[in-house]
CSV table of C-alpha atoms and ligand atoms in Angstrom, one decimal:
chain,number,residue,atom,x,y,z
V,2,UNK,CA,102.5,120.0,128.9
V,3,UNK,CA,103.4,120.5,125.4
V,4,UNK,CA,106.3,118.4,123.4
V,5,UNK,CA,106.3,119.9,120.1
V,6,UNK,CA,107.0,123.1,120.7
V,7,UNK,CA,108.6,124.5,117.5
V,8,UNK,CA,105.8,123.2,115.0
V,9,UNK,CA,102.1,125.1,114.7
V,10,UNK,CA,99.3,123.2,113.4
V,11,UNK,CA,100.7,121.8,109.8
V,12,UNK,CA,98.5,123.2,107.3
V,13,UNK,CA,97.7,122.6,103.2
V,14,UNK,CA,100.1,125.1,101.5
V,15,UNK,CA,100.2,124.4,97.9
V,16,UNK,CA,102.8,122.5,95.7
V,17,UNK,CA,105.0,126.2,95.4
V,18,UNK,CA,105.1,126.7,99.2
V,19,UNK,CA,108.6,126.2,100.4
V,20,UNK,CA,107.5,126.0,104.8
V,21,UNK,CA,108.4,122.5,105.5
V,22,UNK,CA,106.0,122.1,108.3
V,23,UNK,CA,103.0,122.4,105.2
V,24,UNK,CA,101.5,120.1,102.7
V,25,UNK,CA,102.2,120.7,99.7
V,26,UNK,CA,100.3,118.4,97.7
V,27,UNK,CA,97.5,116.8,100.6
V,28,UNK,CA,94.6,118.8,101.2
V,29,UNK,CA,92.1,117.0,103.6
V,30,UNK,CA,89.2,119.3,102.4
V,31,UNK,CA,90.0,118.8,98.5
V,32,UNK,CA,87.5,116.6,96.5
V,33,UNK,CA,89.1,113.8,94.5
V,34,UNK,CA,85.9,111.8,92.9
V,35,UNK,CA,83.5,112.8,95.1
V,36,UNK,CA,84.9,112.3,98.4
V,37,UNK,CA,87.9,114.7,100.3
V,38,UNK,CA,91.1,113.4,100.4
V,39,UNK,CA,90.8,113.5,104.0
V,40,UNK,CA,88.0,110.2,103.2
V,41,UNK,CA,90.0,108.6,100.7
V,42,UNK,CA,93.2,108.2,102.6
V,43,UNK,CA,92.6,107.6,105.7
V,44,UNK,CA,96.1,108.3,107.4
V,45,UNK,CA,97.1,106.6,110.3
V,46,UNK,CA,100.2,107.2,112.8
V,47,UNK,CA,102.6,104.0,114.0
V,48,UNK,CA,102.4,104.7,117.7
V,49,UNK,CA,105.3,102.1,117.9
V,50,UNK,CA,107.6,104.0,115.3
V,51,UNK,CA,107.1,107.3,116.4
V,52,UNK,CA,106.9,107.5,120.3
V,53,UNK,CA,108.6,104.2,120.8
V,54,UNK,CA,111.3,103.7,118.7
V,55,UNK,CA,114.8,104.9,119.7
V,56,UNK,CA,116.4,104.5,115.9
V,57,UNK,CA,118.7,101.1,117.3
V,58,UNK,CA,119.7,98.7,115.2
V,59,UNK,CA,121.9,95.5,115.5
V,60,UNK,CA,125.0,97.6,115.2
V,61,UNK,CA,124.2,100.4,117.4
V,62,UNK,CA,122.5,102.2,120.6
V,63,UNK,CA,119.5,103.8,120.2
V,64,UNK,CA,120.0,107.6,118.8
V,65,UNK,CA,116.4,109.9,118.5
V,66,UNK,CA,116.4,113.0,120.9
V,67,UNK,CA,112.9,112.9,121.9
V,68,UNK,CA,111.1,115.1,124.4
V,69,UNK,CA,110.4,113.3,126.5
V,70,UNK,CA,113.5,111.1,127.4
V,71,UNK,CA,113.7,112.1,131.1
V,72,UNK,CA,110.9,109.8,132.0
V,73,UNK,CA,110.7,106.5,132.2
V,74,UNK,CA,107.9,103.4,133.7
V,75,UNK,CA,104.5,104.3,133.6
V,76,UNK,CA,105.7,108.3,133.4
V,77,UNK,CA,107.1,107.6,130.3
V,78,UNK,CA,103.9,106.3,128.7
V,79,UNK,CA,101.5,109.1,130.1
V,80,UNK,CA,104.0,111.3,128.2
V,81,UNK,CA,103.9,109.6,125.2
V,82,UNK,CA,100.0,109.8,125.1
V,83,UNK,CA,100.2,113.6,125.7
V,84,UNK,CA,103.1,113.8,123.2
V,85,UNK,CA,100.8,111.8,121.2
V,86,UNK,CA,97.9,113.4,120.7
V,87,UNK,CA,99.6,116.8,120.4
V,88,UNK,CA,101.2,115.7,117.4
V,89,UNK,CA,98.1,114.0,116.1
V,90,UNK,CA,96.8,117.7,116.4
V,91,UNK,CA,99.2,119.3,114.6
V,92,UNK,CA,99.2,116.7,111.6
V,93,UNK,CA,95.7,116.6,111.2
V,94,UNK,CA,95.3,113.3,111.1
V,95,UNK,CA,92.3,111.0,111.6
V,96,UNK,CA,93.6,107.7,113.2
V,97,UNK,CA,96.8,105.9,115.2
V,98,UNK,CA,97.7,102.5,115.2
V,99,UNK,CA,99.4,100.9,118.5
V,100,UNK,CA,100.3,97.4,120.2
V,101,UNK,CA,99.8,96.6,123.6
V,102,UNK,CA,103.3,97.2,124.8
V,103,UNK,CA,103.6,100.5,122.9
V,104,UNK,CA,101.5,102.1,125.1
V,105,UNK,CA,101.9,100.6,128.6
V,106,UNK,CA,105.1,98.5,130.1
V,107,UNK,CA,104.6,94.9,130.3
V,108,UNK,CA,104.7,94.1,134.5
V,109,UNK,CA,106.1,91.3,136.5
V,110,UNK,CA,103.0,88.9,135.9
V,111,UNK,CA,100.4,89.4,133.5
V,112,UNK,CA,98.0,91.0,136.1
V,113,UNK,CA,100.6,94.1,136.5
V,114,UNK,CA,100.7,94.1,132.4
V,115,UNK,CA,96.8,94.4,132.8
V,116,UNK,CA,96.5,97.2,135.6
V,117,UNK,CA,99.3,99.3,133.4
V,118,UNK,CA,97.1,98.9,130.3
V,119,UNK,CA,94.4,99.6,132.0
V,120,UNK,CA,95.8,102.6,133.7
V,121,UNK,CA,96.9,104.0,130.0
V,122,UNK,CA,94.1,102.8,128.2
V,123,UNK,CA,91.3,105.3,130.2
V,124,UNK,CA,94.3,107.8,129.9
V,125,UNK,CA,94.2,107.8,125.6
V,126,UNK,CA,89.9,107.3,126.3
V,127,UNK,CA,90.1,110.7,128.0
V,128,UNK,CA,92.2,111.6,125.6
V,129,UNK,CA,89.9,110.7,122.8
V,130,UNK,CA,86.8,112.5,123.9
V,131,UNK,CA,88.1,115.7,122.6
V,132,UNK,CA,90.2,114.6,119.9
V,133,UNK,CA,89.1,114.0,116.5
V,134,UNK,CA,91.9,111.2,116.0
V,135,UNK,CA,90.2,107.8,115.9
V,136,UNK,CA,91.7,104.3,116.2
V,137,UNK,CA,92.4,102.3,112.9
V,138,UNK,CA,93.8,99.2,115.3
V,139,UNK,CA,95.6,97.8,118.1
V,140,UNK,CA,97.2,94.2,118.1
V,141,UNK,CA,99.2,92.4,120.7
V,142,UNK,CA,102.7,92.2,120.6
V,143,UNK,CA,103.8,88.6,121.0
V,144,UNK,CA,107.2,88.7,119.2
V,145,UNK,CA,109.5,90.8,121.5
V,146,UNK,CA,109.7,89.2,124.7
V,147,UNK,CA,111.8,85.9,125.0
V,148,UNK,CA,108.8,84.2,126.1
V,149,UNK,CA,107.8,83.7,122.1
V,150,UNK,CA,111.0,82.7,121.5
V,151,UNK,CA,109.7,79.2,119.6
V,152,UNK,CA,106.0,81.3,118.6
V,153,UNK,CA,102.9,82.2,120.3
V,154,UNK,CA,99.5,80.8,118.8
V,155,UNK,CA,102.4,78.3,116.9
V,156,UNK,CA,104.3,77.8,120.1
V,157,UNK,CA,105.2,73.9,121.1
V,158,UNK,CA,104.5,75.2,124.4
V,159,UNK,CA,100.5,75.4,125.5
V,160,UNK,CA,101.8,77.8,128.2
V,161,UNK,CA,102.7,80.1,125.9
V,162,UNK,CA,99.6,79.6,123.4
V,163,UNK,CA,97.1,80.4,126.6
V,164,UNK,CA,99.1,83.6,127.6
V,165,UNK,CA,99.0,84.5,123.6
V,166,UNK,CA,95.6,83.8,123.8
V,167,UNK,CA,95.0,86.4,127.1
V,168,UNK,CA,96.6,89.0,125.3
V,169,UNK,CA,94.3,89.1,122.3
V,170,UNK,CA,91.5,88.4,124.4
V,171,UNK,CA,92.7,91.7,126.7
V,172,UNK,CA,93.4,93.1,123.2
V,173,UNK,CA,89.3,92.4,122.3
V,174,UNK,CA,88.3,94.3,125.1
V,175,UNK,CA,90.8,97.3,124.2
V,176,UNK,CA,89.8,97.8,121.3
V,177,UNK,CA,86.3,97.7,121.6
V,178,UNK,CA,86.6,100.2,124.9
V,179,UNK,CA,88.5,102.8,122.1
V,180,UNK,CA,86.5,101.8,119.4
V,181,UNK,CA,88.9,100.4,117.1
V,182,UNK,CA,87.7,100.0,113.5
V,183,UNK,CA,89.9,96.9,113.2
V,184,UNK,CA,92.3,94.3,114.7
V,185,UNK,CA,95.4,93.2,113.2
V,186,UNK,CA,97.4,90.1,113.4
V,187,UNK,CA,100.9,89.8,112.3
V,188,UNK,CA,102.6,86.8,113.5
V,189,UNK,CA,106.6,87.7,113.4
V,190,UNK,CA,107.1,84.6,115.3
V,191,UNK,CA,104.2,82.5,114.1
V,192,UNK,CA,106.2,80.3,111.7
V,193,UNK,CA,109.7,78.3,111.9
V,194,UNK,CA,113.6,78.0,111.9
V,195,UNK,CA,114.0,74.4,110.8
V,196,UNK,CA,111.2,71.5,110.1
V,197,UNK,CA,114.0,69.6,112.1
V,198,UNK,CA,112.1,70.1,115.2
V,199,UNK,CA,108.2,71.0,113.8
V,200,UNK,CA,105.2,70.2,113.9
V,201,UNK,CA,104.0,72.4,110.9
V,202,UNK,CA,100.6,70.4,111.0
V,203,UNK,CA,99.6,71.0,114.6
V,204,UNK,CA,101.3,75.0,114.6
V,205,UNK,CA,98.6,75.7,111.2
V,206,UNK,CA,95.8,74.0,113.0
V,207,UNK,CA,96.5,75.5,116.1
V,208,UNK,CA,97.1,79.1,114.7
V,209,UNK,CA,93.6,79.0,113.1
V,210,UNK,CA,91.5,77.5,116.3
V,211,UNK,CA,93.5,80.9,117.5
V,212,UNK,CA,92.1,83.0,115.0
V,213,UNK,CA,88.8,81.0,115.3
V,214,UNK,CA,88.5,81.8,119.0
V,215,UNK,CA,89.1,85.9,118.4
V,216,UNK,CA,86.3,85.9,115.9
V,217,UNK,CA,84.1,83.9,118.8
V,218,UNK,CA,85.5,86.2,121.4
V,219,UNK,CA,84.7,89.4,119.1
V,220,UNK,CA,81.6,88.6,118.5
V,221,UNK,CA,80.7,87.7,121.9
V,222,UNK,CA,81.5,91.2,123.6
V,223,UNK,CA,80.0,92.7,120.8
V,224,UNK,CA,83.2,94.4,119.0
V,225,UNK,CA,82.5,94.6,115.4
V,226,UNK,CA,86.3,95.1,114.3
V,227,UNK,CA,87.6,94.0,110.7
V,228,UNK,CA,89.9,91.0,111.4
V,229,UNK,CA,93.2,91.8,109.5
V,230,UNK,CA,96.2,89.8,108.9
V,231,UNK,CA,99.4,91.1,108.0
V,232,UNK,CA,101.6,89.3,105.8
V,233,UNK,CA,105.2,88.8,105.7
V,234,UNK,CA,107.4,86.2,104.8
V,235,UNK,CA,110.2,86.8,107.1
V,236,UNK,CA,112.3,88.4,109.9
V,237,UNK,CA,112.4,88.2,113.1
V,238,UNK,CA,111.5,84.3,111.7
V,239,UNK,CA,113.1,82.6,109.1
V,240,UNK,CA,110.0,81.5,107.6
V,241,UNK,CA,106.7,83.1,108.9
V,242,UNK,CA,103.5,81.1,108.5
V,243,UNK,CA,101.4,84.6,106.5
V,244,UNK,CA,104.1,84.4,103.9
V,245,UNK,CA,101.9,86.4,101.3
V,246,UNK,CA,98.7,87.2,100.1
V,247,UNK,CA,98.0,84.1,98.2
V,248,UNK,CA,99.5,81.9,101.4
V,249,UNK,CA,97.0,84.0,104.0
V,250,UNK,CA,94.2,83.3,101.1
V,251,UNK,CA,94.9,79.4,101.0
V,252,UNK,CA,95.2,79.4,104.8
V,253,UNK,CA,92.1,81.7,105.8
V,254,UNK,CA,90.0,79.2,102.9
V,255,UNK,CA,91.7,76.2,104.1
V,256,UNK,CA,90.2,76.8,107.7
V,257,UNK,CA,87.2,78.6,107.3
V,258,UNK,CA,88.4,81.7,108.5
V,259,UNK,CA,87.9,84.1,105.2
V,260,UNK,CA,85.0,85.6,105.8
V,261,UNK,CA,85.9,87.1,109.1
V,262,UNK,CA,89.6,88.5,107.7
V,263,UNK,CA,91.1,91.0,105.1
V,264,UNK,CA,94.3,92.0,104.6
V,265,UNK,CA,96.7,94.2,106.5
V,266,UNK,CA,98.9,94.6,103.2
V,267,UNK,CA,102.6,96.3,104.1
V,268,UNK,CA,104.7,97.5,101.0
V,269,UNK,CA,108.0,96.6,102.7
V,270,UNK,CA,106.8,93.1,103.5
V,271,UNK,CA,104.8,92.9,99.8
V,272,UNK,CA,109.1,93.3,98.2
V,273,UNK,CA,110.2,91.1,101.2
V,274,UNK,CA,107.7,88.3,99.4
V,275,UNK,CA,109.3,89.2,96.2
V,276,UNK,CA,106.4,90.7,95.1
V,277,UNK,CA,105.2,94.3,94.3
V,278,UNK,CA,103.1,95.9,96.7
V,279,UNK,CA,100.5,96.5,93.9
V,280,UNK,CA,100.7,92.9,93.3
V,281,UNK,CA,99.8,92.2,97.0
V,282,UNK,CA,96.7,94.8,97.1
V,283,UNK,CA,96.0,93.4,93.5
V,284,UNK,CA,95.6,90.1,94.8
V,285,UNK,CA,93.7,91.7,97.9
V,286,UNK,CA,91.5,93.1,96.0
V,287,UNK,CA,90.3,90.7,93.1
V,288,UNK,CA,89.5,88.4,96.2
V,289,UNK,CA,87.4,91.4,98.0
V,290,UNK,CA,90.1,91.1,100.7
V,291,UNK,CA,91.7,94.2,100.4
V,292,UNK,CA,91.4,95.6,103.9
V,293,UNK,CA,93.8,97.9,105.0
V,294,UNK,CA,97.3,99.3,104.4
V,295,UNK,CA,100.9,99.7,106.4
V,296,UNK,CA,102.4,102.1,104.5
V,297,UNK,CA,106.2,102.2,103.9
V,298,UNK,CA,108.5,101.5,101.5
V,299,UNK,CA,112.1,99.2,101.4
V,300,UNK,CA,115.2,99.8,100.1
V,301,UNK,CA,115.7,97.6,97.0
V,302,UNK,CA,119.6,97.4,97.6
V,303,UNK,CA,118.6,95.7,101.1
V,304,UNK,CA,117.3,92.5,101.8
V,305,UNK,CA,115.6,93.5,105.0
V,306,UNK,CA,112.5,95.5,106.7
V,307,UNK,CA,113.3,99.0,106.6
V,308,UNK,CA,110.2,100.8,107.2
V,309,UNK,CA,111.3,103.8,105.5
V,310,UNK,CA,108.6,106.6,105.1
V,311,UNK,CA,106.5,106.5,101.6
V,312,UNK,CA,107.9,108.9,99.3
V,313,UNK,CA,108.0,106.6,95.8
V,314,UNK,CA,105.7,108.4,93.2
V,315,UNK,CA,105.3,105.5,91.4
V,316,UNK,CA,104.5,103.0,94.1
V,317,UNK,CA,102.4,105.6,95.8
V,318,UNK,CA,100.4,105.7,92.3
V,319,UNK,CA,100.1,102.1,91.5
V,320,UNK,CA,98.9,101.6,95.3
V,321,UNK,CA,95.9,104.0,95.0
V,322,UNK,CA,95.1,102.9,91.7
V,323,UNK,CA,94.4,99.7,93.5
V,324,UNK,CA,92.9,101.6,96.6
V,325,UNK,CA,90.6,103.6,94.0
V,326,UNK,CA,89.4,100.3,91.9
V,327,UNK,CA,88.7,98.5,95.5
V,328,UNK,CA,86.0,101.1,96.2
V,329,UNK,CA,88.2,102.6,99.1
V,330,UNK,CA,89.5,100.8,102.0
V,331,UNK,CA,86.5,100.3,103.8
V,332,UNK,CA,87.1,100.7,107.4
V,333,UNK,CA,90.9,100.3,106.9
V,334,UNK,CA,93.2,103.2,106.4
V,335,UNK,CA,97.4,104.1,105.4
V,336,UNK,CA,98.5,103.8,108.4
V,337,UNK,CA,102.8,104.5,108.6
V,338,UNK,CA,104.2,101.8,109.7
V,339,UNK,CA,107.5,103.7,109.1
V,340,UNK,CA,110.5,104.9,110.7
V,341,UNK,CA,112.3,107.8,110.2
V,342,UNK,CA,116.1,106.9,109.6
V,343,UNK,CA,118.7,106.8,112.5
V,344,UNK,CA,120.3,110.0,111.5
V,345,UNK,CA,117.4,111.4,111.0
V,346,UNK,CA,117.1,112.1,115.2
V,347,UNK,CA,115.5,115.0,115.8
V,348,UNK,CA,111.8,115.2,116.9
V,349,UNK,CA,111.0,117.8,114.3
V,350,UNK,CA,112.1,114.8,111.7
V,351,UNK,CA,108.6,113.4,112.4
V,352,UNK,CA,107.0,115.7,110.8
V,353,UNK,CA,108.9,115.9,107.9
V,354,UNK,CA,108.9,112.2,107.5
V,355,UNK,CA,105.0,112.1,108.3
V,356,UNK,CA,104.3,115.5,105.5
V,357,UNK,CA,106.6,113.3,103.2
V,358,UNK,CA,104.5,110.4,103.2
V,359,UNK,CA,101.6,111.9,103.3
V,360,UNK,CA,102.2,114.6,100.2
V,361,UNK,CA,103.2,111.1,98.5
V,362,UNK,CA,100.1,109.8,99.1
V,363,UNK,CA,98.3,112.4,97.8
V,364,UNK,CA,99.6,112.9,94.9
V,365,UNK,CA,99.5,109.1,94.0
V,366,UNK,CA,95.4,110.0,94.6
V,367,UNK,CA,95.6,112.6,92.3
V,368,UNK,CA,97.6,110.6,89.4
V,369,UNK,CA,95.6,107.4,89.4
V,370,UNK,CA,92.5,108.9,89.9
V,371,UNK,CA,93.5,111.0,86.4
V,372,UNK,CA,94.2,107.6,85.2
V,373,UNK,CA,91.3,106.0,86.0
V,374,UNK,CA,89.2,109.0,85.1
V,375,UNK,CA,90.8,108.8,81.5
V,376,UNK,CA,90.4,104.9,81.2
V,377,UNK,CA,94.2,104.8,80.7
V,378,UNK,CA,94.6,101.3,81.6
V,379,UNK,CA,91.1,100.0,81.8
V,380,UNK,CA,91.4,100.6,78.0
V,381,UNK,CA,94.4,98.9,77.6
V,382,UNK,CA,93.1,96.0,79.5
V,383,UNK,CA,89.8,95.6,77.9
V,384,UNK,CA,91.3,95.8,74.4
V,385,UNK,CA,94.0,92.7,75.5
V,386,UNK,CA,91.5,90.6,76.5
V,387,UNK,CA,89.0,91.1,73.6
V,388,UNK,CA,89.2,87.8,72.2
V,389,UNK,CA,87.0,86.7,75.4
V,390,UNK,CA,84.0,89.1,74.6
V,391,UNK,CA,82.8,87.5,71.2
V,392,UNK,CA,83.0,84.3,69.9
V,393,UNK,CA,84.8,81.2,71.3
V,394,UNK,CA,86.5,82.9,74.1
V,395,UNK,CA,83.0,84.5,75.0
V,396,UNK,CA,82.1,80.7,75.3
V,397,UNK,CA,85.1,79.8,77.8
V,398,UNK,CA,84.2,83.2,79.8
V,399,UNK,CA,81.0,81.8,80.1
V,400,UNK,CA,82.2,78.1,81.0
V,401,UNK,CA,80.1,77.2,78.2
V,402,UNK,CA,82.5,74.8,76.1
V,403,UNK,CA,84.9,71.7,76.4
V,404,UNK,CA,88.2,70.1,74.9
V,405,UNK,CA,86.6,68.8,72.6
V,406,UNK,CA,84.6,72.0,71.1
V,407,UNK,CA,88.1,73.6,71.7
V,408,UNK,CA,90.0,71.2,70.0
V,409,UNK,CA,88.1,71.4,67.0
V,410,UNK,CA,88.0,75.0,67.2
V,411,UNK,CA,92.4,74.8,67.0
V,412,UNK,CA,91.9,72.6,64.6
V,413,UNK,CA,90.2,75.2,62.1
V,414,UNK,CA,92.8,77.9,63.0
V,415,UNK,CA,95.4,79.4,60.7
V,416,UNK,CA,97.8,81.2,61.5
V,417,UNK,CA,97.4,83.0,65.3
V,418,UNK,CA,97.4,87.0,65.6
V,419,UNK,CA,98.8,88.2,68.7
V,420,UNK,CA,99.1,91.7,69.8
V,421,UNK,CA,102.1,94.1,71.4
V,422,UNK,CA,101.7,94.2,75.0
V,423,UNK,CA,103.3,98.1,74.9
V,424,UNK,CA,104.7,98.3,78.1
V,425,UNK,CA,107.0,100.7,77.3
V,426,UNK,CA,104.4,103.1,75.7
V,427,UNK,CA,101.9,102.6,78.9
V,428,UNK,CA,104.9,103.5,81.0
V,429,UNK,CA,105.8,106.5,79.0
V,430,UNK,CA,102.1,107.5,80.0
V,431,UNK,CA,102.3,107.5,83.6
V,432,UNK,CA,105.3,109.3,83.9
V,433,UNK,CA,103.1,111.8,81.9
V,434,UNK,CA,100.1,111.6,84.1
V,435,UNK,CA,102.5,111.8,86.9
V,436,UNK,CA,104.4,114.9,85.5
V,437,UNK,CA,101.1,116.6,85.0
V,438,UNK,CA,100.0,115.7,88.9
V,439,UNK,CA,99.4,120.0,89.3
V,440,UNK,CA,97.0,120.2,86.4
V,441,UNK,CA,94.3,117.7,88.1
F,527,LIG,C1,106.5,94.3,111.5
F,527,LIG,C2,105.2,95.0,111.3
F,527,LIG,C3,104.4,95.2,112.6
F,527,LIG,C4,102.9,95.1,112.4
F,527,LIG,C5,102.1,95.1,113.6
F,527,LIG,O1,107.2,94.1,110.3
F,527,LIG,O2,104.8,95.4,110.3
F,527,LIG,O3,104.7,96.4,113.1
F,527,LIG,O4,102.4,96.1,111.5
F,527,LIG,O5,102.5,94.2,114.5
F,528,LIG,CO1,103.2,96.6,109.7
């Protein structure tokens, strides 16, 4: 059975094409430095987003027409998998991204949550043998049901942390029996309402035997998965434990963990943090812990997680100018975690939201890879920080001096030179390199 029955296989059209079901600006085959686009980016489709979610919100009933809202149980999920890879098919694209309960209902006990998965899990297998999409992750979901109501590998409750545990551990196995290229972690619960009633102590130190049993676990069954975590600093929890990069960093040092995990870096969660997204993949990056990408975007007149599909230039620019400087992602990818918006309800609005996203994409390839080809800001940089390549600050680059040598050195000084930073002009440059994004 087919779902999509109004869309062909989307194909690369050119920027002047005016089909809506084409890409205008992505072009798997095209070589950007040496490698297709198709290598560079990596795209990825949020199984929860796009064959789960029903567009409700706190206000309001779900509203997306979907094709295959006459099922329902374990009906409803083999539909989705068809649904799924047929639209994989049509978009072209390389890998999908799911939790547990995205795929298969949870049952009455954890055994019936097991048999469904595993009924579902040989289904997308099958599946798989013939498809060329590939799986970038899975993760469990321990944030939805009430039973993480106070956390999951932070929960006061040991109940609760043992039946986290058997849902990574059941995750492990998944992932290794689809050959997932990673395994994320994003703790919406994992963190706390009020330090009225917590333990933060024993919830860190538990959270990281948690994570120190996964990488055990992993590497007993032999899946060789990147370990990601995904930051956010809040909602559903007031304050979540993975606040940030630089919080995951001081955690994953403080317990030994950082060389089994990267980053799972989300642009909605990155200005959540109050922080760019190229500030989060920045940081990522300079600490070789850039791993892989949820890509979205928020809404700066709202203070919450909207998920919206990529379509900012300029972020989608500065984020691959990161991407490009990191080497690539690795085995990560961009995978969309996005939704499309609730009056956006028809199931041909998947496509448009997924072309949007991924034309974005691809022209924020094109742009900083123009940038970095033309030394734009490597030139900028180098020439800021000059002072460090000669001299005395050659001899604090090379931790070869002291207070005192430095003291004297301030001592001898007359009056200090400093240069314009030139924001403005630099700025001016990328919207040039931007508006130029057909010429490369
Ligand atoms: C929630 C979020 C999750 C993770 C996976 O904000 O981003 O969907 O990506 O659990
Ligand atoms: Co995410």
């Amino acid at each position: 059975m087919t779902f999509f029955n109004d869309v062909e296989k989307v194909q690369y059209e050119g920027p002047r094409s005016t089909n809506p079901y084409a890409f205008k600006y992505y072009n798997p085959e095209e070589i950007v430095a040496g490698k297709t686009m198709a290598e560079h980016l990596r795209f990825s489709i949020a199984y929860w987003h796009t064959f789960v979610g029903d567009g409700s919100d706190p206000f309001g009933v779900g509203t997306m027409q979907r094709p295959w809202d006459q099922y329902s149980g374990m009906d409803l999920a083999k539909a989705r998998v068809e649904a799924a890879f047929e639209f994989f098919e049509k978009l072209n694209v390389p890998y999908f991204c799911f939790h547990d309960v995205d795929v298969a209902p949870e049952g009455e006990t954890l055994a019936d949550t097991y048999k469904n998965l595993d009924e579902i899990v040989l289904m997308i297998k099958d599946y798989m043998k013939t498809s060329k999409t590939k799986l970038l992750w899975n993760t469990a979901n321990m944030f939805t049901h009430p039973r993480w109501i106070h956390g999951a590998a932070t929960s006061p409750n040991a109940d609760v942390y043992a039946y986290a545990a058997a849902k990574v551990k059941k995750g492990l196995e998944i992932g290794k029996e689809l050959g997932a290229e990673n395994y994320v972690f994003w703790g919406g619960r994992e963190g706390y309402e009020t330090l009225l009633n917590t333990n933060m102590k024993l919830e860190l130190d538990n959270l990281a035997r948690f994570f120190h049993m996964a990488v055990d676990y992993a590497k007993e069954i032999g899946f060789d998965a990147q370990f990601l975590i995904e930051p956010k600093p809040k909602e559903p929890t007031k304050h979540q434990y993975d606040f940030d990069v630089a919080t995951g960093i001081a955690f994953l040092k403080t317990y030994g963990l950082d060389e089994h995990f990267k980053f799972n870096i989300e642009a909605n969660h990155a200005t959540l943090a109050g922080h760019t997204f190229e500030h989060e993949l920045h940081l990522a990056r300079i600490h070789d812990m850039l791993g892989s990408v949820d890509a979205n975007q928020g809404d700066t007149l709202l203070g919450w997680d909207t998920d919206e599909f990529p379509t900012d230039l300029y972020t989608t620019t500065l984020a691959m100018y990161e991407i490009l400087k990191n080497g690539g992602l690795g085995k990560g990818g961009l995978n969309f975690d996005a939704k499309v918006r609730r009056g956006s309800f028809e199931a041909n609005d998947l496509f448009h939201a997924h072309i949007a996203g991924m034309d974005s994409f691809a022209i924020g390839l094109k742009v900083a890879n123009q940038l970095l080809e033309d030394r734009v800001l490597e030139d900028v940089i180098d020439n800021r920080y000059k002072s460090y390549q000669s001299g005395i600050g050659q001899k604090i680059a090379n931790n070869d001096t002291n207070l005192k040598e430095l003291e004297a050195y301030a001592l001898s000084l007359g009056e200090i030179k400093h240069s314009s930073g030139q924001q403005e002009r630099i700025k001016a440059t990328l919207n040039q390199y931007l508006l130029r994004v057909n010429e490369y």
